[in-house]
Short mmCIF file of C-alpha atoms and ligand atoms in Angstrom, two decimals:
data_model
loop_
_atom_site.label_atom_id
_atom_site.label_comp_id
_atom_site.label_asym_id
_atom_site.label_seq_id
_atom_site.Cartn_x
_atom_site.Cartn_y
_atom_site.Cartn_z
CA UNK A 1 0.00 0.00 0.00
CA UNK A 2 1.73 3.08 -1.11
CA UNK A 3 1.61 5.81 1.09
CA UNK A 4 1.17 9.57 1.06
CA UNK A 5 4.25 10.60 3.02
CA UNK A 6 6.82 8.81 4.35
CA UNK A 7 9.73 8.95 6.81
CA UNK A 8 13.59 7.68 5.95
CA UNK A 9 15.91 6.41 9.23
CA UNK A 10 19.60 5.84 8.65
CA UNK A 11 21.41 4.34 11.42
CA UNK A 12 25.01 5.12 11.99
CA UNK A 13 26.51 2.81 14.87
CA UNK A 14 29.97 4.26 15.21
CA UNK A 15 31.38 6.46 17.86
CA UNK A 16 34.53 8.01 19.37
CA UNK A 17 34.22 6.23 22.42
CA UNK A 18 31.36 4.15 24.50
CA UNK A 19 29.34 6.40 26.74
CA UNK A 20 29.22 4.80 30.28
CA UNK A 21 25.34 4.82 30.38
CA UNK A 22 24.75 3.50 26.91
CA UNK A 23 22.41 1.16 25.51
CA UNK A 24 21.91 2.40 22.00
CA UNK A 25 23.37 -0.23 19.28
CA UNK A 26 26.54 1.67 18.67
CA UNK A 27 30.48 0.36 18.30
CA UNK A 28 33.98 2.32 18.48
CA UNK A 29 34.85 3.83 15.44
CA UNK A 30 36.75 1.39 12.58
CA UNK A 31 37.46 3.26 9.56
CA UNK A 32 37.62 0.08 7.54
CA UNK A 33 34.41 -1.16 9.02
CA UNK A 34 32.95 2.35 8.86
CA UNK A 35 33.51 2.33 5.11
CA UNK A 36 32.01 -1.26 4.82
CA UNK A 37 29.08 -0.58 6.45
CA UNK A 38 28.66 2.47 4.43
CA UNK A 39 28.56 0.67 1.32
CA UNK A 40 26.18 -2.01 3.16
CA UNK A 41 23.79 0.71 3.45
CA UNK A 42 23.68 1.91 -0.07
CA UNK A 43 23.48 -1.95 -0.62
CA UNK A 44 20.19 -2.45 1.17
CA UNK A 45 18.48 0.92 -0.39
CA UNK A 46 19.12 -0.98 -3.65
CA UNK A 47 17.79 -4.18 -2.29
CA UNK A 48 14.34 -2.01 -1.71
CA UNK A 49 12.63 -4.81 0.38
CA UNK A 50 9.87 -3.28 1.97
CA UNK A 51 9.75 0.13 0.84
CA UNK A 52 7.12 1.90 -1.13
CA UNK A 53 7.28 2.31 -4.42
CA UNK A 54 5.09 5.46 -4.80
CA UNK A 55 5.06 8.46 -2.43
CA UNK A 56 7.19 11.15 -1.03
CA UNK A 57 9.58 11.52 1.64
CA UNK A 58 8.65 14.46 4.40
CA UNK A 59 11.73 13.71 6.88
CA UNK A 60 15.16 11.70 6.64
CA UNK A 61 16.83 11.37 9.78
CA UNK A 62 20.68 10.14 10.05
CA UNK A 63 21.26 9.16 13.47
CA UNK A 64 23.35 6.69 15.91
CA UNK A 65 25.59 6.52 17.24
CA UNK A 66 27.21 9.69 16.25
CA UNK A 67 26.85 10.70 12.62
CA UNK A 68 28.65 13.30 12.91
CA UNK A 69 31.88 11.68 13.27
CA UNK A 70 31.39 10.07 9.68
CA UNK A 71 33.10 11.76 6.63
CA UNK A 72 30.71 14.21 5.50
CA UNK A 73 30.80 12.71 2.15
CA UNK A 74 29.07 9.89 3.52
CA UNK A 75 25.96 11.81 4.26
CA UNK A 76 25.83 13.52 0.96
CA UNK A 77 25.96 10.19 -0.57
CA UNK A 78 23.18 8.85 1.18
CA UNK A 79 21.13 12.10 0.80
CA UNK A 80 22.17 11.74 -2.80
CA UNK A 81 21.11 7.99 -2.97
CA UNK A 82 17.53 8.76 -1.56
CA UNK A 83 16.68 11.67 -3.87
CA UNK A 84 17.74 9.35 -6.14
CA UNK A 85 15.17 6.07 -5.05
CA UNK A 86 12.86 8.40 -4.06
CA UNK A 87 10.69 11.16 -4.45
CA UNK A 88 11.96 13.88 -1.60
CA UNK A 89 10.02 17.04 -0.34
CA UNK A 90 10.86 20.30 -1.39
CA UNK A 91 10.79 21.28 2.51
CA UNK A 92 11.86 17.53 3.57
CA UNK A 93 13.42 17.90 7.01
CA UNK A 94 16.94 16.47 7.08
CA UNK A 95 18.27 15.89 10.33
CA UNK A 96 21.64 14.43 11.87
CA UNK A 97 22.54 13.54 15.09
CA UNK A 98 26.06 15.51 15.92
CA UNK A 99 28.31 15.40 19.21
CA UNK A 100 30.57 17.96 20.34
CA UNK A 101 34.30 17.29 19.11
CA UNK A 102 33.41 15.42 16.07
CA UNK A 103 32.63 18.40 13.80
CA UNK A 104 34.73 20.52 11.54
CA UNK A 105 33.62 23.75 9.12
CA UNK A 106 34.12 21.92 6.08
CA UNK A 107 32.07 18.21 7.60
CA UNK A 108 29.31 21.13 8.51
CA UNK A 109 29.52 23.19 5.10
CA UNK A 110 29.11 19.51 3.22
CA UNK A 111 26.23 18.54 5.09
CA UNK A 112 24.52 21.80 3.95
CA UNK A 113 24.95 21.71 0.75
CA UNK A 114 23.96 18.09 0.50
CA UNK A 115 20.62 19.47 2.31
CA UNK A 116 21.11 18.87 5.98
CA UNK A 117 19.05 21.29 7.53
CA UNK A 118 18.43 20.14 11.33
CA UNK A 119 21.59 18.85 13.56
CA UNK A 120 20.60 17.89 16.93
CA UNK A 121 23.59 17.73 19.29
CA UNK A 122 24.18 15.24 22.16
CA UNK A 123 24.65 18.57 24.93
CA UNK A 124 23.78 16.67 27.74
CA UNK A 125 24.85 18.61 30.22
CA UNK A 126 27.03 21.91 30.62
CA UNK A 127 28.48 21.03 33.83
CA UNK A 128 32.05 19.18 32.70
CA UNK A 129 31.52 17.16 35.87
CA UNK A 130 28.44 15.12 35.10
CA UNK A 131 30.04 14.92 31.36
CA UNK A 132 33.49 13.44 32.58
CA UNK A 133 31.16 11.05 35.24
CA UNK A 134 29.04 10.14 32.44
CA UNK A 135 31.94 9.19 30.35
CA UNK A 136 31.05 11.74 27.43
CA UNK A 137 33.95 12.91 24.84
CA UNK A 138 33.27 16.35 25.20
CA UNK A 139 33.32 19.44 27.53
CA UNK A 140 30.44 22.14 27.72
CA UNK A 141 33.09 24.35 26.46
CA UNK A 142 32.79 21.89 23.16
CA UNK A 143 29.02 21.85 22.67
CA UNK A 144 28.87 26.04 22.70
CA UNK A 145 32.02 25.64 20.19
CA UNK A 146 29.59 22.94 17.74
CA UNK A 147 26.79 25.80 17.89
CA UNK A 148 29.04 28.57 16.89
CA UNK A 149 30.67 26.45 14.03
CA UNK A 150 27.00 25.15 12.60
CA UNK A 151 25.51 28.85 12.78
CA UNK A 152 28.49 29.92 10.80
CA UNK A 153 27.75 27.09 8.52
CA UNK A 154 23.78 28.54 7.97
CA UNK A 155 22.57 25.83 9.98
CA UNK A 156 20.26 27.31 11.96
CA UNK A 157 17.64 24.47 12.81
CA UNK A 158 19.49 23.25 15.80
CA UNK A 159 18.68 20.84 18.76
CA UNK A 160 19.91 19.82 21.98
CA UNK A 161 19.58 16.61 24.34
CA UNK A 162 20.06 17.34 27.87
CA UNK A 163 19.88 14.42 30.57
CA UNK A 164 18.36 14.32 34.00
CA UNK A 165 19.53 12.02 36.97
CA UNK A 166 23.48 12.20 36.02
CA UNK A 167 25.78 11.16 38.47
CA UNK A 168 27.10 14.43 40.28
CA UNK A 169 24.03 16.17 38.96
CA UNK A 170 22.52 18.56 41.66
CA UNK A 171 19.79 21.16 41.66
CA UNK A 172 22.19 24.02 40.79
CA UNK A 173 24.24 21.60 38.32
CA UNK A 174 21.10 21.01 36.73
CA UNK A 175 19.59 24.54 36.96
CA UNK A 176 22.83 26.24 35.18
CA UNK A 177 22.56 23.64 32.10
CA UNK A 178 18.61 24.10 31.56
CA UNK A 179 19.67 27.90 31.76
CA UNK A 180 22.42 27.39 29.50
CA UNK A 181 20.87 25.75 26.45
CA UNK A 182 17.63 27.98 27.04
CA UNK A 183 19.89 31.02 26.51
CA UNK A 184 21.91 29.24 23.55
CA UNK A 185 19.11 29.98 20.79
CA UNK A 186 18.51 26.92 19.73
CA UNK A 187 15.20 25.83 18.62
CA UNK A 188 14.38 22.44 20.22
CA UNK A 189 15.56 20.80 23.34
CA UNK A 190 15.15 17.43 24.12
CA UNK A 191 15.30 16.23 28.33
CA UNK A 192 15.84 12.66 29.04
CA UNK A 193 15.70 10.63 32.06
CA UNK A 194 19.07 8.74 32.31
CA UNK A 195 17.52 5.39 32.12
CA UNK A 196 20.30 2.84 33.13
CA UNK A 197 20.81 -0.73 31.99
CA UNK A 198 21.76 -2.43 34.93
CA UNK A 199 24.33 -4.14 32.54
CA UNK A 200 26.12 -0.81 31.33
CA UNK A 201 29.50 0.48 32.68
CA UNK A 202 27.73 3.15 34.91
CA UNK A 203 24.92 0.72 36.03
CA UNK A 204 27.46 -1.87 37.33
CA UNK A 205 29.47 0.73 38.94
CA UNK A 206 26.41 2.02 40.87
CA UNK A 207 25.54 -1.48 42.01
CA UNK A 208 28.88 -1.59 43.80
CA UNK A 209 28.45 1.64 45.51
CA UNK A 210 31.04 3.25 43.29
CA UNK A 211 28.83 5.90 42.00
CA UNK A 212 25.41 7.34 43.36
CA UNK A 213 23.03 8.58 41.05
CA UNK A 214 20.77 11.64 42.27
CA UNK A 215 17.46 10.69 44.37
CA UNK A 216 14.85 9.85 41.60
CA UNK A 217 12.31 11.92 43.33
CA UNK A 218 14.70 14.91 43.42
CA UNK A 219 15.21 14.58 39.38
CA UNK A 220 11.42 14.32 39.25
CA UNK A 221 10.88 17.71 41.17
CA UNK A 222 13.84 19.00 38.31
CA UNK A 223 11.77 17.58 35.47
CA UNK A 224 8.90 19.14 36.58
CA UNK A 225 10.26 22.49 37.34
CA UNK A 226 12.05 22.17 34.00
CA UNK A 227 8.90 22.19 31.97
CA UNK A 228 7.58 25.31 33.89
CA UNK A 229 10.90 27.10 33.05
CA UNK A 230 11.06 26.75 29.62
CA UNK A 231 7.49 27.65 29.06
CA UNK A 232 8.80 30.90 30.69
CA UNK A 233 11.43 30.90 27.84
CA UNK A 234 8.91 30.48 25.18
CA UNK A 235 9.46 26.90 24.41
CA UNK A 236 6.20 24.66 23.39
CA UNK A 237 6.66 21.06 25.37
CA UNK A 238 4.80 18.71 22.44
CA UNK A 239 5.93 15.75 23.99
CA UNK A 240 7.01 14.04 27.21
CA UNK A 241 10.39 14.74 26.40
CA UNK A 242 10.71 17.99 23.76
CA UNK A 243 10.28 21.23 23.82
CA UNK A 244 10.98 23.48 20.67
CA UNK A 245 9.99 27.26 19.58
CA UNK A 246 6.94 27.25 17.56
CA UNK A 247 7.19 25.61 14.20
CA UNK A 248 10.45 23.66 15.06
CA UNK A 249 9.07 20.48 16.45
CA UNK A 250 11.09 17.15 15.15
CA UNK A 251 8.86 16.26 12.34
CA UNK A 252 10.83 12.97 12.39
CA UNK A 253 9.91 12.17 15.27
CA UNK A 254 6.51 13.51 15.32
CA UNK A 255 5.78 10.57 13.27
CA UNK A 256 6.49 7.78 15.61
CA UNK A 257 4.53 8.85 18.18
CA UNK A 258 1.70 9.39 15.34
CA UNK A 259 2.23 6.02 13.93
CA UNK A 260 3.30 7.34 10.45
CA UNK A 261 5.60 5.06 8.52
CA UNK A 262 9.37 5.40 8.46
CA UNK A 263 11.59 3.22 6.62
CA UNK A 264 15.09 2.45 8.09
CA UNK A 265 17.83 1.13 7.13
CA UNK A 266 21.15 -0.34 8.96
CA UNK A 267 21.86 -2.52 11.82
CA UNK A 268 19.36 -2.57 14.30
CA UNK A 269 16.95 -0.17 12.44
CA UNK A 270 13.00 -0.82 12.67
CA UNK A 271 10.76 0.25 9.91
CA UNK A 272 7.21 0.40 10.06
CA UNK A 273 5.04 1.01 7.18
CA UNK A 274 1.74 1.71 8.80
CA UNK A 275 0.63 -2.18 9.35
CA UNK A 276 3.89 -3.88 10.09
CA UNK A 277 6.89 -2.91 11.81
CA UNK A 278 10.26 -5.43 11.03
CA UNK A 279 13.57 -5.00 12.38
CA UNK A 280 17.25 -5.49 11.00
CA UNK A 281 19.87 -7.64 11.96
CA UNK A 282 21.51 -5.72 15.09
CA UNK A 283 25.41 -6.79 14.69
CA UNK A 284 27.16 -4.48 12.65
CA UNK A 285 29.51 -6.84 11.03
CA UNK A 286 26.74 -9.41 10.30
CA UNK A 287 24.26 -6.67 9.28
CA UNK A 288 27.23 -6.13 6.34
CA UNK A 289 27.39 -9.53 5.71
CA UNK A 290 24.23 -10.26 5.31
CA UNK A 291 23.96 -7.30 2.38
CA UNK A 292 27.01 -8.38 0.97
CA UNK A 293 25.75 -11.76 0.50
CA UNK A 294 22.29 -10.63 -1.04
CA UNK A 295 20.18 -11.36 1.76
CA UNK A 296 17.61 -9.09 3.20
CA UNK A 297 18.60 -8.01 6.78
CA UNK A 298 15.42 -8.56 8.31
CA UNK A 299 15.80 -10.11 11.73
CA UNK A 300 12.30 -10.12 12.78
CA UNK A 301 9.05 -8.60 12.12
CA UNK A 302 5.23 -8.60 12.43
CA UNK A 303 1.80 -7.25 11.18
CA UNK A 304 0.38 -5.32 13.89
CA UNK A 305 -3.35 -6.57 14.68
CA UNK A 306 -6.10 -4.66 15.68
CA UNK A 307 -5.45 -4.76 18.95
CA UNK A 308 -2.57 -4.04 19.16
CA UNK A 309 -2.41 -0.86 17.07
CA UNK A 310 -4.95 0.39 19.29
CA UNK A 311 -2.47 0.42 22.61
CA UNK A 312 0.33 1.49 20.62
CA UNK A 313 -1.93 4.76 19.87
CA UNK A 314 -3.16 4.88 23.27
CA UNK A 315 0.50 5.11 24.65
CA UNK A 316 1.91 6.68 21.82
CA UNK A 317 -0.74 9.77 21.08
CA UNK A 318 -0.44 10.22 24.72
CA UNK A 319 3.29 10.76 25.19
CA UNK A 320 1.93 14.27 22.96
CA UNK A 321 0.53 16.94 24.46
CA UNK A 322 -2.27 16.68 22.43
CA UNK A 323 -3.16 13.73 23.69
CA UNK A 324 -5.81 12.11 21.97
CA UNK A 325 -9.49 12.57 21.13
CA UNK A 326 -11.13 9.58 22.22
CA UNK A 327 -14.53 9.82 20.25
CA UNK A 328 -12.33 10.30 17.13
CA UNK A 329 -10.57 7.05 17.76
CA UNK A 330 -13.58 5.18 18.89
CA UNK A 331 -15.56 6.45 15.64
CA UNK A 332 -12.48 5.92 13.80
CA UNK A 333 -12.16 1.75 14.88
CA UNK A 334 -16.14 1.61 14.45
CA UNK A 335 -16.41 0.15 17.79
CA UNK A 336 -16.00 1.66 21.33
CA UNK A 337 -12.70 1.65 23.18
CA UNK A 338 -12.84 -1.61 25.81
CA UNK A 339 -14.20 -1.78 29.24
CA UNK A 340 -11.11 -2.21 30.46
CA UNK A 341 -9.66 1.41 28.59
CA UNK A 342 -12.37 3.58 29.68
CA UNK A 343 -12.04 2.59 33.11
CA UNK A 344 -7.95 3.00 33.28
CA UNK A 345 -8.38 6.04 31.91
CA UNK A 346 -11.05 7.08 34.31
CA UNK A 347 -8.88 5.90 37.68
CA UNK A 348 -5.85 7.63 35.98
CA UNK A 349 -7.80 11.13 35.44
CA UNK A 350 -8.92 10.44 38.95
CA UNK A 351 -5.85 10.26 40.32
CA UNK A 352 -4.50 13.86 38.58
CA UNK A 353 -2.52 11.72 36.33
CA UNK A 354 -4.39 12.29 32.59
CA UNK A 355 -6.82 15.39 32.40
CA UNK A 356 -9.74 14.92 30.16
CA UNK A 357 -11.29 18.61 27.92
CA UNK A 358 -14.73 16.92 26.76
CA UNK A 359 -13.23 13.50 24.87
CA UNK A 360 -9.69 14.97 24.52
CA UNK A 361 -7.49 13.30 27.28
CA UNK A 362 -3.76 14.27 27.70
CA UNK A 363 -0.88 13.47 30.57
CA UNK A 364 -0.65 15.79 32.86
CA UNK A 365 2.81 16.96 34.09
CA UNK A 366 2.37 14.62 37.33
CA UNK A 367 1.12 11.87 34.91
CA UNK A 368 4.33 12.14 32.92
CA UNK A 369 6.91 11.15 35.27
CA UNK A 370 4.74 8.22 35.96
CA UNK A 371 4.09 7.84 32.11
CA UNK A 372 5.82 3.99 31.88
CA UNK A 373 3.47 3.22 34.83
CA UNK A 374 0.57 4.48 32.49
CA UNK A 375 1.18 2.70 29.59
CA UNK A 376 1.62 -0.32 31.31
CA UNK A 377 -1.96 -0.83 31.35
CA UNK A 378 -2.48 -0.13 27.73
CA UNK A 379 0.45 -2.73 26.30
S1 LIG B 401 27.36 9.04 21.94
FE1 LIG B 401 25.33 8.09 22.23
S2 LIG B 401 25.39 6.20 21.03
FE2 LIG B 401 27.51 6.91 21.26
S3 LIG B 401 28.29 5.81 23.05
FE3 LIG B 401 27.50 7.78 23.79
S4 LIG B 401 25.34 7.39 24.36
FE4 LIG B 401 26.05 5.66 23.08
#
């Protein structure tokens, strides 16, 4: 089934070094590998399993891993390769994931001629303390430096991640880098929980009492003062997680919470074309085998039933701050939402944690830092 509009994911698994806290399918950087892989992904555009033959491509998203510490050529190939498979929006939003340190004027004056025009930067924090205990490459000093250089470059659409709950992160700590990347004039802003594999460097190292993470209701408190401050500032929360200054929300990312289909391609990468989401082969080195053999690198995928599309948009719509209408989705399914629904949702409005405007429900800011709890009941 062709569809309208369509989102592209590229994932790029390398970086300068492993992150303490990480769980995102990433490796150190191999150049030889790097270059393989590369090659693997122009390899499975050409194999075209599972994309759509017809429609056009809103959003193409290159991230990782760190992206930015590929040649830039690499990106303007693969921008180059999809205009070339398919059909790409005048105003398609091309985004790439950057980190401090692994940029350069001429990496950042490639990208935007090859039509880059969103870099969101793994920030952080702007306290060098919680980025040294976090085991991050860069300094603070290195993520204002990344701005400067992408401004000069004309990119303008810029984005930063900043985490909550870092090790050596304290109210102040905390306070000066939400001030910081408020005042830094970027668009978007994107506040994570640190959310720690047990398995991880950092997680094993807190499990034998060589690190202590800040008291989780303490980093709630933050998160919630967070939001207050930069609605003060003028940025629009949209979602549990991002804020952004009106008219720079990710579209990217807009669509997974909206269920809109993205194809994606590399190791690890999940597609979903509106009735089935599949996933890659995760190892980077079989991933490239696999391609260089011939063979699709599907690991795994389903159809999505009924059912089950119906909790992913309960859970999903409601990460927005739009939440969801609910007499829209029950006249959209033809039957009404189960028992079972109505009456989480009512104990959940009950207990502050989803406000309801007529049949529009939404999370409220208490109901947010329980969201997991919440969507327990809809999986
Ligand atoms: S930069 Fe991101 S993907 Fe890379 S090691 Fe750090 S957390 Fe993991």
């Amino acid at each position: 089934m062709p569809q309208a509009e369509f989102g592209l994911y590229f994932h790029l698994p390398f970086c300068l070094s492993r992150c303490r806290y990480c769980h995102f399918n990433s490796v150190v950087y191999d150049a030889p590998l790097e270059a393989r892989y590369a090659a693997a992904l122009l390899g499975e555009m050409n194999l075209g399993a599972g994309t759509p033959e017809g429609g056009r491509v809103n959003s193409v998203y290159f991230g990782g891993g760190t992206p930015s510490l590929l040649p830039a050529r690499r990106i303007a190939v693969l921008v180059d390769a999809c205009r070339g498979r398919f059909r790409l929006a005048d105003d398609c939003e091309i985004s790439l994931e950057a980190n401090p340190g692994t940029l350069s004027p001429e990496k950042a004056a490639l990208w935007c001629s090859a039509g880059v025009n969103r870099v969101s930067i793994g920030a952080q924090s702007f306290s060098d303390r919680e980025l040294a205990a976090a085991g991050r490459a860069h300094t603070a000093a290195m993520t204002f430096e990344a701005l400067a250089l992408l401004r000069k470059s004309g990119l303008d659409n810029l984005s930063l991640d900043l985490m909550l709950g870092l090790p050596q992160q304290t109210r102040r700590s905390w306070r000066h880098t939400l001030e910081a990347a408020a005042a830094s004039g970027v668009a978007h802003l994107s506040l994570y929980m640190l959310d720690l594999d047990e398995e991880c460097p950092l997680g094993t190292m807190v499990r034998e009492g060589k690190v202590t993470l800040p008291d989780e209701d303490e980093t709630a408190d933050l998160y919630a003062e967070s939001v207050e401050y930069l609605a003060g500032c003028g940025f629009e929360q949209y979602e549990i997680s991002n804020f952004s200054r009106p008219g720079r929300r990710s579209r990217h990312n807009l669509k997974y919470w909206r269920r809109e289909p993205v194809f994606a391609f590399g190791a690890g990468a999940c597609s979903f074309d509106g009735r089935r989401r599949s996933m890659n082969e995760s190892g980077v080195e079989e991933y490239c085998r696999r391609i260089e053999s011939g063979q699709n690198p599907e690991a795994g995928g389903e159809t999505v039933d009924d059912a089950r599309a119906l909790s992913e948009t309960l859970f999903l719509s409601l990460r927005l701050t739009e939440g969801l209408d609910l007499d829209r989705l029950a006249a959209a399914r033809g039957v009404p939402l189960p028992e079972a629904y109505v009456a989480a949702i009512d104990e959940f409005c009950a207990q502050g944690w989803i406000e309801r405007r007529r049949s529009r429900v939404r999370l409220t800011v208490p109901g947010m830092l329980v969201a997991n709890e919440i969507f327990q009941t809809f999986v």
